[in-house]
Amino acid sequence: MLKKIFLPTILAILAYGFWVSPDFKEISAGVAIFLFGMISLEEGFKAFSGGTLEKVLQKSTDRLYKSIGFGFFTTALMQSSSLVSVLTISFLGAGLIGLTQGIGIIYGANIGTTTGAWLMAGFGLKVKISAYAMPMLVFGVILIFQKSKSLKGVGYILAGLGFLFLGIHYMKEGFEAFKETIDLASLAVGGLKGLFIFIGIGILATVIMQSSHATIVLILAALSVGQITYENALALTIGANIGTTITAIIGSLSSNIDGKRLAGAHFIFNAVTAIVAVVFINQIISAVDIISAFLGINGNNHTLKLAVFDTLFKVIGVAMFIPFTDKLVNFLNSAFGSGKTKNGKKIDSVRYLNDSVLELPSTAMAAITRETKHLYENAFEIIAHGLNVKRHNIVSSMPLEEVIQKPYADDAVDIDDFYNRKIKGIYGEIIDFSTKAQSHMEPEDIRELYKLKLANRDIVEAVKDTKHLQKNLVKYSSSANRHIKEQYDTIRRDLVELLRNINIIATTDEEDIIIMLLSKAKLHTKKYDVIANGTLDNLIRKSLITNEMATSLMNDSAYAYDISKNLIAMAGILFIDNDSDTKAIREDMLISDEDVDTILKKG
Amino acid sequence: MGVKNFINSVKESLGLDDFKKAGKKKSVRKLLKKLNEREEKILESLRKKPGKKEKKELKEELEIISLQIKKGKEILEKLNSRSD
């Protein structure tokens, strides 16, 4: 509702402003061009985020200090903390980095964004930067029309910078003329009241423009022509720092839980820093004077002093927050828990899929792989409980015979309920996300994605088969007929062995162990198939089991065979390192069906 | 010259294809070394006269590993013959 009223109101106010004041029109056009430049710049950097950028990001953010440095340099380079925030949310969403690293990047981006104020204060207001804008725009637009993706990217970056410079130029011109008509300084109220009024204006301006960078540039332009006082500018800067979090909050609305946590961290960090700046404003102003004098900045050069203030209060904020980063992460993890429930039980949802990574093929692929592993974790729980064994016993070194003697529950668990809460939704989202991601991928990536989709299908099929298997498994595992009980215990033991081996495959880096276990699993699946190895015939012939038992065993043996086959196929796709050279030879190294037959014949 | 041709000629002149193949060969060799070591260990365990069940398991692993070593050698041979 609010959204519906907000836009028309803003448009109406702007239209009225343009009608009343041509200078206001020029300033607004400057802001619009500046923002357009940022969009173009974002577009340009996206063109280079095909895979290398992701790898660099992963390596440069594995420690908190590294992620702060990364946030600083990338923001300084791209001159857009919002682009860095959006990319961070997407990488976090894809599970490529953790929340701590994400917060580190936000810290760094906050300091990095101050370089914009330095550039503008020290360079932009003294040189006629529109002179640089024109050639950049011309070269940029020519390159945008080229077919090559890289040239296009360079074109967008050049055009983006051109628009940024042109926007600054118009803002400056507008304020020069504006000075003659309205004096913003006359609106200023002294003391604490004035401080809060201008903080409010700073928040509002940033919320409307969705860019603290644009607000700071606007503040500097207004300050340079004396439209606002130095104190007003400080308050506006503090306000801009709070307002900028709204962009991330709006951006996180469509992202997953981690994106929301990061936006929460962004808001807490900026709001607390702003409060500290307000409380200690006089001390910070004195510190700015001392630092400015040390740097040789003239006492009357308020624009450069504002850049010093901007940097100082943000550095103080980061220094203040670093020791509490872990506490902040814990708080956010508990404050933003996944919410949906069904009949009082938690419904699991996707953890890594996030629309913001759709356009980055390798990140999207990494997100799908991680989500499929998440799906398998849930399937592992369901299959284990369906077999009536405890998960921690499966992954322990407990002998298999002992694992199956320690039941999970006295009665059969409701697999349908598990399926609906922990598989169905996630599986649907993975398939939907994969279809969307596919449109941005090269044929080679699409082939990989197809395999991942197959792995997902294998997991779901294995869970469904477990449901069918469970019915008789519960019944015959406690049967008075020891022969049928033995057979069902064998099915349970073999599947538990397979789950244990898949757990080893998932956690080891040793390729020889992986291919040995996968080959062994393949062999055992066929070896222990009661129909193929003649066990069933033997039991029927000797009348050791009833006809009803024989039919059940035959069907359930087929289910167990399918579960094994599906899980082995899934493990072969999901748990082999995608980057390893061995992946290419993996399929050739695994034993084939013919090899299995040969070994069985020998045995 | 089209972009694809240009990339191919650069790859050829820098020997990048060979580089990829060399990486693959190195991986196979590494894997073969590990498999051989494992085979040796299994044979060692078999020589120590294990129990019936363990012996059965070890023999099964030996069968698998022998097949894998054979396959690995074939892959390596193929890679070597292509680079000649």
XYZ file of C-alpha atoms in Angstrom, chain A:
603
model
C 0.000 0.000 0.000
C 2.741 2.408 1.127
C 4.731 1.480 -1.968
C 1.778 2.397 -4.188
C 1.469 5.882 -2.661
C 5.215 6.509 -2.339
C 6.127 6.615 -6.030
C 3.307 8.892 -7.290
C 3.943 11.259 -4.359
C 7.638 11.530 -5.153
C 6.902 12.044 -8.867
C 4.340 14.750 -8.064
C 6.727 16.576 -5.725
C 9.473 16.426 -8.362
C 7.134 17.664 -11.120
C 6.066 20.574 -8.924
C 9.695 21.331 -8.108
C 10.680 21.352 -11.797
C 7.804 23.708 -12.581
C 8.725 26.092 -9.769
C 12.501 26.040 -10.121
C 14.658 25.362 -13.212
C 17.680 25.113 -10.902
C 16.050 22.328 -8.922
C 15.439 20.653 -12.284
C 19.147 20.876 -13.086
C 20.195 19.433 -9.727
C 17.669 16.602 -10.055
C 18.855 15.877 -13.597
C 22.403 15.758 -12.245
C 21.367 13.234 -9.590
C 19.457 11.183 -12.186
C 22.451 11.122 -14.552
C 24.731 10.219 -11.650
C 22.502 7.292 -10.657
C 22.241 6.214 -14.292
C 26.040 6.220 -14.380
C 26.080 3.892 -11.372
C 23.656 1.507 -13.071
C 25.855 1.499 -16.169
C 28.951 0.884 -14.048
C 27.234 -2.050 -12.332
C 26.317 -3.482 -15.717
C 29.947 -3.177 -16.829
C 31.330 -5.007 -13.803
C 28.718 -7.728 -14.180
C 30.186 -8.521 -17.612
C 33.444 -9.496 -15.890
C 31.874 -11.615 -13.176
C 31.812 -14.843 -15.187
C 33.918 -17.025 -12.920
C 37.284 -15.428 -12.256
C 35.663 -12.753 -10.097
C 33.975 -15.423 -7.995
C 37.232 -17.323 -7.486
C 39.070 -14.146 -6.549
C 36.262 -13.239 -4.156
C 36.376 -16.614 -2.443
C 40.131 -16.461 -1.950
C 40.212 -12.836 -0.867
C 37.528 -13.123 1.777
C 38.504 -16.211 3.741
C 39.672 -14.102 6.726
C 37.943 -11.101 8.317
C 40.850 -8.721 7.662
C 40.973 -9.912 4.048
C 37.253 -9.333 3.551
C 37.534 -5.815 5.011
C 40.381 -5.101 2.589
C 38.414 -6.626 -0.253
C 35.356 -4.490 0.561
C 37.510 -1.381 0.709
C 39.390 -1.917 -2.558
C 36.438 -3.085 -4.622
C 34.277 -0.185 -3.431
C 37.069 2.288 -4.061
C 37.574 0.806 -7.525
C 33.925 0.548 -8.500
C 32.919 3.687 -6.624
C 29.727 1.963 -5.565
C 29.158 0.400 -2.190
C 25.696 -0.660 -3.332
C 27.173 -2.802 -6.149
C 29.556 -4.394 -3.657
C 26.696 -4.965 -1.181
C 24.508 -6.554 -3.858
C 27.366 -8.827 -5.006
C 28.111 -9.715 -1.376
C 24.478 -10.653 -0.782
C 24.557 -12.813 -3.916
C 27.787 -14.581 -2.908
C 26.494 -15.071 0.602
C 23.247 -16.397 -0.796
C 25.178 -18.840 -2.958
C 27.108 -19.997 0.107
C 30.454 -18.971 -1.377
C 31.249 -16.869 1.674
C 30.027 -16.914 5.253
C 28.115 -14.222 7.117
C 31.292 -13.129 8.961
C 33.084 -12.571 5.659
C 30.021 -10.771 4.279
C 29.992 -8.433 7.268
C 33.733 -7.851 6.770
C 33.089 -6.770 3.193
C 30.375 -4.375 4.407
C 32.839 -2.849 6.899
C 35.399 -2.422 4.128
C 32.830 -1.052 1.687
C 31.857 1.565 4.258
C 35.413 2.845 4.405
C 35.875 2.361 0.653
C 32.923 4.586 -0.105
C 34.730 7.510 1.573
C 37.199 7.553 -1.332
C 34.335 9.022 -3.364
C 34.183 12.007 -1.011
C 37.966 12.429 -1.300
C 37.885 12.306 -5.088
C 35.015 14.733 -5.241
C 36.358 17.106 -2.573
C 39.939 17.077 -3.739
C 39.503 16.738 -7.472
C 35.919 17.011 -8.679
C 35.162 20.480 -7.400
C 38.288 22.093 -8.721
C 38.616 20.608 -12.181
C 35.971 20.852 -14.879
C 35.241 17.151 -14.830
C 32.536 17.379 -17.473
C 35.458 17.736 -19.913
C 36.413 14.136 -19.097
C 32.822 12.974 -19.199
C 32.206 13.667 -22.894
C 34.994 11.515 -24.411
C 34.234 8.762 -21.926
C 30.597 8.739 -22.982
C 31.461 8.659 -26.680
C 34.038 5.851 -26.355
C 31.796 4.026 -23.911
C 28.727 4.033 -26.137
C 30.743 2.901 -29.180
C 32.111 -0.032 -27.179
C 28.650 -0.917 -25.819
C 27.555 -1.616 -29.394
C 30.349 -4.177 -29.907
C 29.593 -7.903 -29.934
C 32.415 -8.974 -27.607
C 31.257 -9.334 -23.991
C 34.484 -7.854 -22.618
C 34.411 -4.826 -24.907
C 30.771 -4.299 -23.987
C 31.763 -4.456 -20.305
C 34.503 -1.862 -20.809
C 31.976 0.264 -22.706
C 29.492 0.177 -19.834
C 32.230 1.063 -17.333
C 33.422 4.015 -19.430
C 29.892 5.239 -20.067
C 29.115 4.762 -16.376
C 32.068 6.910 -15.326
C 31.131 9.461 -17.983
C 27.597 9.710 -16.623
C 28.893 9.943 -13.049
C 31.100 12.890 -13.974
C 28.371 14.548 -16.021
C 25.925 14.116 -13.147
C 28.354 15.763 -10.720
C 28.791 18.624 -13.188
C 25.027 19.268 -13.412
C 24.575 19.050 -9.668
C 27.321 21.625 -9.185
C 25.874 23.958 -11.840
C 22.428 23.634 -10.329
C 23.625 24.510 -6.850
C 25.591 27.511 -8.157
C 22.384 28.958 -9.604
C 20.250 27.734 -6.714
C 22.338 29.831 -4.375
C 20.881 33.012 -5.886
C 17.264 31.988 -5.260
C 17.018 29.942 -2.089
C 19.396 29.815 0.819
C 19.315 26.382 2.421
C 21.391 27.764 5.244
C 18.454 29.913 6.336
C 16.598 26.668 7.090
C 19.314 25.607 9.449
C 18.502 25.429 13.117
C 21.354 25.597 15.542
C 22.306 23.075 18.208
C 21.133 19.533 18.673
C 17.753 20.199 17.011
C 19.483 21.321 13.812
C 21.747 18.295 13.946
C 18.769 15.945 14.027
C 16.865 17.862 11.302
C 19.815 17.577 8.894
C 20.412 13.931 9.833
C 16.763 13.375 8.880
C 17.246 15.211 5.561
C 20.373 13.087 4.914
C 18.407 9.875 5.545
C 15.526 11.006 3.337
C 17.777 12.124 0.466
C 19.649 8.819 0.507
C 16.444 6.780 0.695
C 15.045 8.649 -2.318
C 18.244 8.430 -4.363
C 19.109 4.938 -3.087
C 22.760 5.942 -2.945
C 24.792 7.424 -0.110
C 27.486 8.146 -2.649
C 25.126 10.439 -4.571
C 24.055 12.135 -1.321
C 27.653 12.763 -0.252
C 28.435 14.212 -3.671
C 25.329 16.379 -3.394
C 26.358 17.510 0.102
C 29.854 18.384 -1.128
C 28.440 20.315 -4.084
C 26.081 22.268 -1.798
C 28.855 22.839 0.751
C 31.327 24.064 -1.861
C 28.986 26.857 -2.950
C 28.000 27.729 0.610
C 24.426 26.486 0.401
C 24.830 24.628 3.660
C 27.139 25.101 6.622
C 29.937 22.731 7.570
C 27.955 21.541 10.624
C 24.870 20.881 8.463
C 27.037 18.900 6.055
C 28.363 16.739 8.908
C 24.817 15.968 10.027
C 23.758 15.202 6.452
C 26.721 12.813 6.099
C 25.674 10.960 9.260
C 22.121 10.799 7.892
C 23.346 9.477 4.532
C 25.159 6.695 6.366
C 21.898 5.568 7.959
C 19.833 6.074 4.801
C 22.122 3.876 2.714
C 21.114 0.791 4.715
C 17.588 1.124 3.328
C 18.946 0.144 -0.128
C 20.353 -3.084 1.302
C 17.174 -3.729 3.307
C 15.000 -3.303 0.195
C 17.470 -5.435 -1.783
C 17.377 -8.180 0.845
C 13.588 -8.459 0.789
C 13.824 -10.712 -2.249
C 16.930 -12.541 -1.040
C 17.253 -15.558 1.226
C 17.719 -15.621 4.991
C 21.458 -14.900 4.788
C 20.811 -11.820 2.644
C 18.391 -10.591 5.307
C 20.961 -11.258 8.025
C 23.567 -9.254 6.109
C 21.142 -6.360 5.591
C 20.449 -6.540 9.345
C 24.183 -6.368 10.049
C 24.510 -3.429 7.665
C 21.724 -1.544 9.452
C 23.002 -2.273 12.979
C 26.566 -1.284 12.020
C 25.602 1.985 10.333
C 22.980 2.985 12.898
C 25.279 2.357 15.888
C 28.128 4.196 14.148
C 25.786 7.143 13.517
C 24.661 7.190 17.160
C 28.287 7.202 18.312
C 29.050 10.022 15.860
C 26.124 12.081 17.215
C 27.057 11.486 20.850
C 30.718 12.351 20.295
C 30.190 14.941 17.532
C 32.235 17.661 19.252
C 35.158 15.335 19.957
C 35.082 14.025 16.359
C 35.009 17.600 14.985
C 38.063 18.437 17.121
C 39.800 15.259 15.870
C 38.967 16.255 12.294
C 40.555 19.685 12.858
C 43.716 18.083 14.236
C 43.954 15.532 11.405
C 43.223 18.210 8.777
C 45.954 20.436 10.183
C 48.317 17.443 10.165
C 47.445 16.728 6.516
C 47.964 20.392 5.625
C 44.298 21.018 4.826
C 43.307 24.641 5.179
C 40.956 25.300 8.124
C 38.436 26.914 5.767
C 38.491 24.087 3.255
C 35.279 22.536 4.523
C 34.829 20.145 1.625
C 38.116 18.331 2.321
C 37.411 18.482 6.050
C 34.090 16.805 5.381
C 35.956 14.022 3.572
C 38.181 13.676 6.668
C 35.078 13.545 8.902
C 33.394 10.975 6.637
C 36.485 8.746 6.741
C 37.146 9.199 10.452
C 33.686 8.345 11.711
C 33.457 5.309 9.453
C 36.907 4.042 10.504
C 35.869 4.524 14.164
C 32.730 2.477 13.433
C 34.705 -0.400 11.897
C 37.311 -0.373 14.700
C 34.477 -0.431 17.214
C 32.674 -3.356 15.578
C 35.578 -5.689 14.700
C 35.892 -7.209 18.217
C 32.136 -7.854 18.311
C 31.744 -9.369 14.852
C 31.259 -12.934 16.148
C 28.660 -11.728 18.661
C 26.879 -9.848 15.866
C 26.842 -13.000 13.715
C 25.393 -15.064 16.594
C 22.767 -12.429 17.271
C 21.728 -12.275 13.612
C 21.607 -16.068 13.323
C 19.230 -16.284 16.262
C 17.209 -13.184 15.338
C 16.613 -14.296 11.748
C 15.649 -17.955 12.081
C 13.773 -19.686 9.278
C 10.149 -19.282 10.179
C 7.598 -21.503 8.394
C 5.979 -24.346 10.294
C 3.428 -27.038 9.544
C 1.445 -28.651 12.386
C 3.958 -27.169 14.776
C 6.900 -28.713 12.885
C 9.484 -26.668 11.011
C 9.286 -26.575 7.215
C 12.763 -26.536 5.734
C 13.403 -24.112 2.891
C 16.214 -23.361 0.466
C 19.420 -21.973 1.946
C 21.558 -21.033 -1.021
C 19.282 -20.184 -3.948
C 18.951 -16.485 -4.489
C 17.747 -14.712 -7.615
C 20.616 -12.244 -7.362
C 23.103 -14.964 -8.468
C 21.085 -16.052 -11.509
C 23.110 -13.930 -13.909
C 26.459 -15.249 -12.636
C 26.707 -18.786 -14.117
C 29.455 -20.252 -11.932
C 27.951 -18.765 -8.763
C 24.515 -20.068 -9.731
C 26.043 -23.520 -10.327
C 27.790 -23.415 -6.937
C 24.486 -22.415 -5.303
C 22.626 -25.309 -6.958
C 25.369 -27.781 -5.951
C 25.215 -26.624 -2.329
C 21.437 -26.718 -2.293
C 21.482 -30.257 -3.709
C 23.839 -31.251 -0.890
C 21.376 -29.673 1.516
C 18.600 -31.734 -0.088
C 20.731 -34.861 0.349
C 21.291 -34.055 4.046
C 17.522 -34.028 4.503
C 17.130 -37.188 2.422
C 19.811 -38.862 4.548
C 17.757 -38.080 7.665
C 14.557 -39.454 6.107
C 16.175 -42.621 4.728
C 17.948 -43.295 8.036
C 14.712 -42.910 9.994
C 12.833 -44.898 7.369
C 15.315 -47.734 7.961
C 14.742 -47.191 11.682
C 18.359 -46.410 12.528
C 19.967 -43.402 14.175
C 21.882 -40.975 11.963
C 24.815 -40.518 14.327
C 25.296 -44.280 14.504
C 25.517 -44.464 10.705
C 28.328 -41.928 10.513
C 30.167 -43.434 13.485
C 32.551 -46.392 13.380
C 30.007 -48.623 15.152
C 29.801 -52.109 13.552
C 26.921 -52.282 11.073
C 25.230 -55.165 12.906
C 25.111 -53.029 16.022
C 23.754 -49.978 14.143
C 20.692 -51.891 12.956
C 20.089 -53.292 16.452
C 19.621 -49.774 17.861
C 16.285 -48.525 16.498
C 15.432 -44.864 16.016
C 11.779 -45.260 17.076
C 9.336 -47.932 18.182
C 6.858 -47.107 15.428
C 7.216 -46.232 11.766
C 8.013 -42.574 11.144
C 5.714 -40.541 8.890
C 7.827 -40.296 5.729
C 5.114 -38.378 3.870
C 5.258 -35.662 6.501
C 9.082 -35.564 6.283
C 8.895 -35.483 2.503
C 6.453 -32.576 2.470
C 8.432 -30.543 4.967
C 12.012 -31.306 3.969
C 12.151 -32.419 0.342
C 9.244 -31.320 -1.829
C 9.630 -27.538 -1.486
C 13.417 -27.515 -1.793
C 13.377 -29.868 -4.783
C 10.781 -27.703 -6.545
C 12.816 -24.566 -5.916
C 16.045 -26.198 -7.176
C 14.377 -27.218 -10.432
C 12.757 -23.799 -10.857
C 16.036 -21.993 -10.105
C 18.007 -24.292 -12.453
C 15.621 -23.571 -15.299
C 16.020 -19.839 -14.780
C 19.820 -20.061 -14.387
C 20.144 -22.148 -17.558
C 19.229 -19.194 -19.776
C 22.462 -17.422 -18.723
C 24.714 -20.453 -19.224
C 27.039 -21.768 -21.917
C 26.327 -25.278 -23.353
C 29.098 -26.835 -21.243
C 27.577 -25.418 -18.035
C 24.129 -26.598 -19.119
C 25.483 -30.158 -19.397
C 26.833 -29.929 -15.834
C 23.538 -28.488 -14.665
C 21.671 -31.382 -16.274
C 23.759 -33.819 -14.230
C 22.930 -31.894 -11.073
C 19.235 -32.062 -11.930
C 19.615 -35.829 -12.314
C 21.281 -35.996 -8.893
C 18.279 -34.160 -7.437
C 15.883 -36.552 -9.092
C 17.905 -39.509 -7.754
C 17.632 -38.148 -4.215
C 13.864 -37.658 -4.466
C 13.379 -41.130 -5.971
C 15.452 -42.670 -3.169
C 13.244 -40.989 -0.558
C 10.054 -42.137 -2.296
C 11.341 -45.722 -2.497
C 12.229 -45.591 1.199
C 8.585 -44.803 1.917
C 7.466 -47.953 0.059
C 10.186 -50.040 1.652
C 9.419 -48.858 5.176
C 5.967 -50.468 5.399
C 7.150 -54.094 5.361
C 10.503 -53.284 6.866
C 8.900 -52.326 10.170
C 6.582 -55.320 9.991
C 9.185 -57.995 9.200
C 12.090 -56.620 11.217
C 10.288 -57.870 14.302
C 8.788 -60.968 12.655
C 8.762 -64.320 14.434
C 10.010 -65.903 11.189
C 13.770 -65.572 11.526
C 14.392 -66.096 7.787
C 12.345 -63.117 6.675
C 13.667 -61.031 9.586
C 17.196 -61.886 8.491
C 16.475 -60.766 4.928
C 15.022 -57.437 6.007
C 17.909 -56.863 8.409
C 20.279 -57.545 5.519
C 18.487 -54.916 3.421
C 18.801 -52.443 6.303
C 22.471 -53.288 6.895
C 23.377 -52.922 3.207
C 21.642 -49.561 2.921
C 23.243 -48.345 6.143
C 26.635 -49.395 4.753
C 25.910 -47.429 1.597
C 24.885 -44.326 3.570
C 28.059 -44.621 5.642
C 30.205 -44.906 2.518
C 28.497 -41.918 0.907
C 29.255 -39.956 4.061
C 32.929 -40.901 3.703
C 32.868 -39.947 0.007
C 31.323 -36.598 0.914
C 33.970 -35.775 3.452
C 37.209 -37.106 1.933
C 39.512 -35.534 -0.659
C 41.223 -38.817 -1.507
C 40.202 -39.716 -5.040
C 41.287 -43.370 -4.694
C 38.997 -43.828 -1.683
C 36.103 -42.175 -3.526
C 36.347 -44.356 -6.629
C 36.928 -47.484 -4.530
C 33.850 -46.867 -2.381
C 31.676 -45.984 -5.375
C 32.822 -49.119 -7.205
C 32.297 -51.242 -4.109
C 28.793 -49.823 -3.636
C 27.980 -50.649 -7.240
C 29.189 -54.202 -6.768
C 27.321 -54.706 -3.495
C 24.069 -53.440 -4.932
C 24.068 -56.271 -7.424
C 25.701 -58.821 -5.149
C 23.111 -58.472 -2.401
C 20.101 -58.326 -4.681
C 18.068 -61.306 -3.422
C 16.445 -61.842 -6.792
C 19.690 -61.887 -8.744
C 21.735 -63.913 -6.240
C 19.127 -66.662 -5.887
C 18.345 -66.111 -2.185
C 14.661 -65.533 -2.834
C 14.326 -68.698 -4.942
C 16.040 -70.664 -2.218
C 13.713 -69.368 0.511
C 10.613 -70.140 -1.559
C 11.835 -73.570 -2.616
C 12.558 -74.615 0.929
C 9.226 -73.064 2.093
C 11.065 -71.019 4.674
C 8.821 -68.011 4.037
C 5.145 -67.658 3.103
C 3.971 -66.547 -0.348
C 2.974 -63.178 1.078
C 6.450 -62.759 2.564
C 8.040 -63.750 -0.743
C 6.053 -61.154 -2.673
C 6.917 -58.462 -0.136
C 10.592 -59.399 -0.162
C 10.707 -59.396 -3.939
C 9.140 -55.923 -4.149
C 11.162 -54.499 -1.297
C 14.371 -55.939 -2.623
C 13.647 -54.067 -5.851
C 13.043 -50.855 -3.868
C 16.306 -51.314 -1.973
C 18.110 -51.966 -5.261
C 16.675 -48.748 -6.729
C 17.544 -46.727 -3.615
C 21.144 -47.939 -3.845
C 21.380 -47.289 -7.567
C 19.980 -43.770 -7.204
C 22.186 -42.874 -4.246
C 25.336 -44.175 -5.972
C 24.518 -42.180 -9.119
C 23.844 -39.086 -7.006
C 27.120 -39.454 -5.052
C 29.060 -39.833 -8.309
C 27.749 -36.461 -9.457
C 27.566 -34.515 -6.240
C 30.581 -35.434 -4.164
C 33.432 -35.274 -6.636
C 35.328 -32.021 -6.655
C 34.173 -30.124 -9.721
C 37.545 -28.499 -10.280
C 39.674 -31.604 -10.044
C 41.262 -33.051 -13.174
C 40.250 -36.475 -11.934
C 36.629 -35.584 -12.518
C 37.232 -35.984 -16.226
C 38.624 -39.505 -15.784
C 36.323 -40.512 -12.932
C 33.733 -42.167 -15.105
C 36.379 -44.217 -16.895
C 37.912 -45.346 -13.627
C 34.687 -46.566 -12.009
C 33.884 -50.211 -12.608
C 31.239 -50.821 -15.257
C 28.214 -53.157 -15.115
C 30.205 -55.702 -17.149
C 33.044 -55.496 -14.616
C 30.551 -56.106 -11.824
C 29.299 -59.233 -13.600
C 32.866 -60.438 -14.132
C 33.750 -60.024 -10.451
C 30.511 -61.716 -9.370
C 31.154 -64.676 -11.658
C 34.641 -65.093 -10.193
C 33.229 -64.879 -6.648
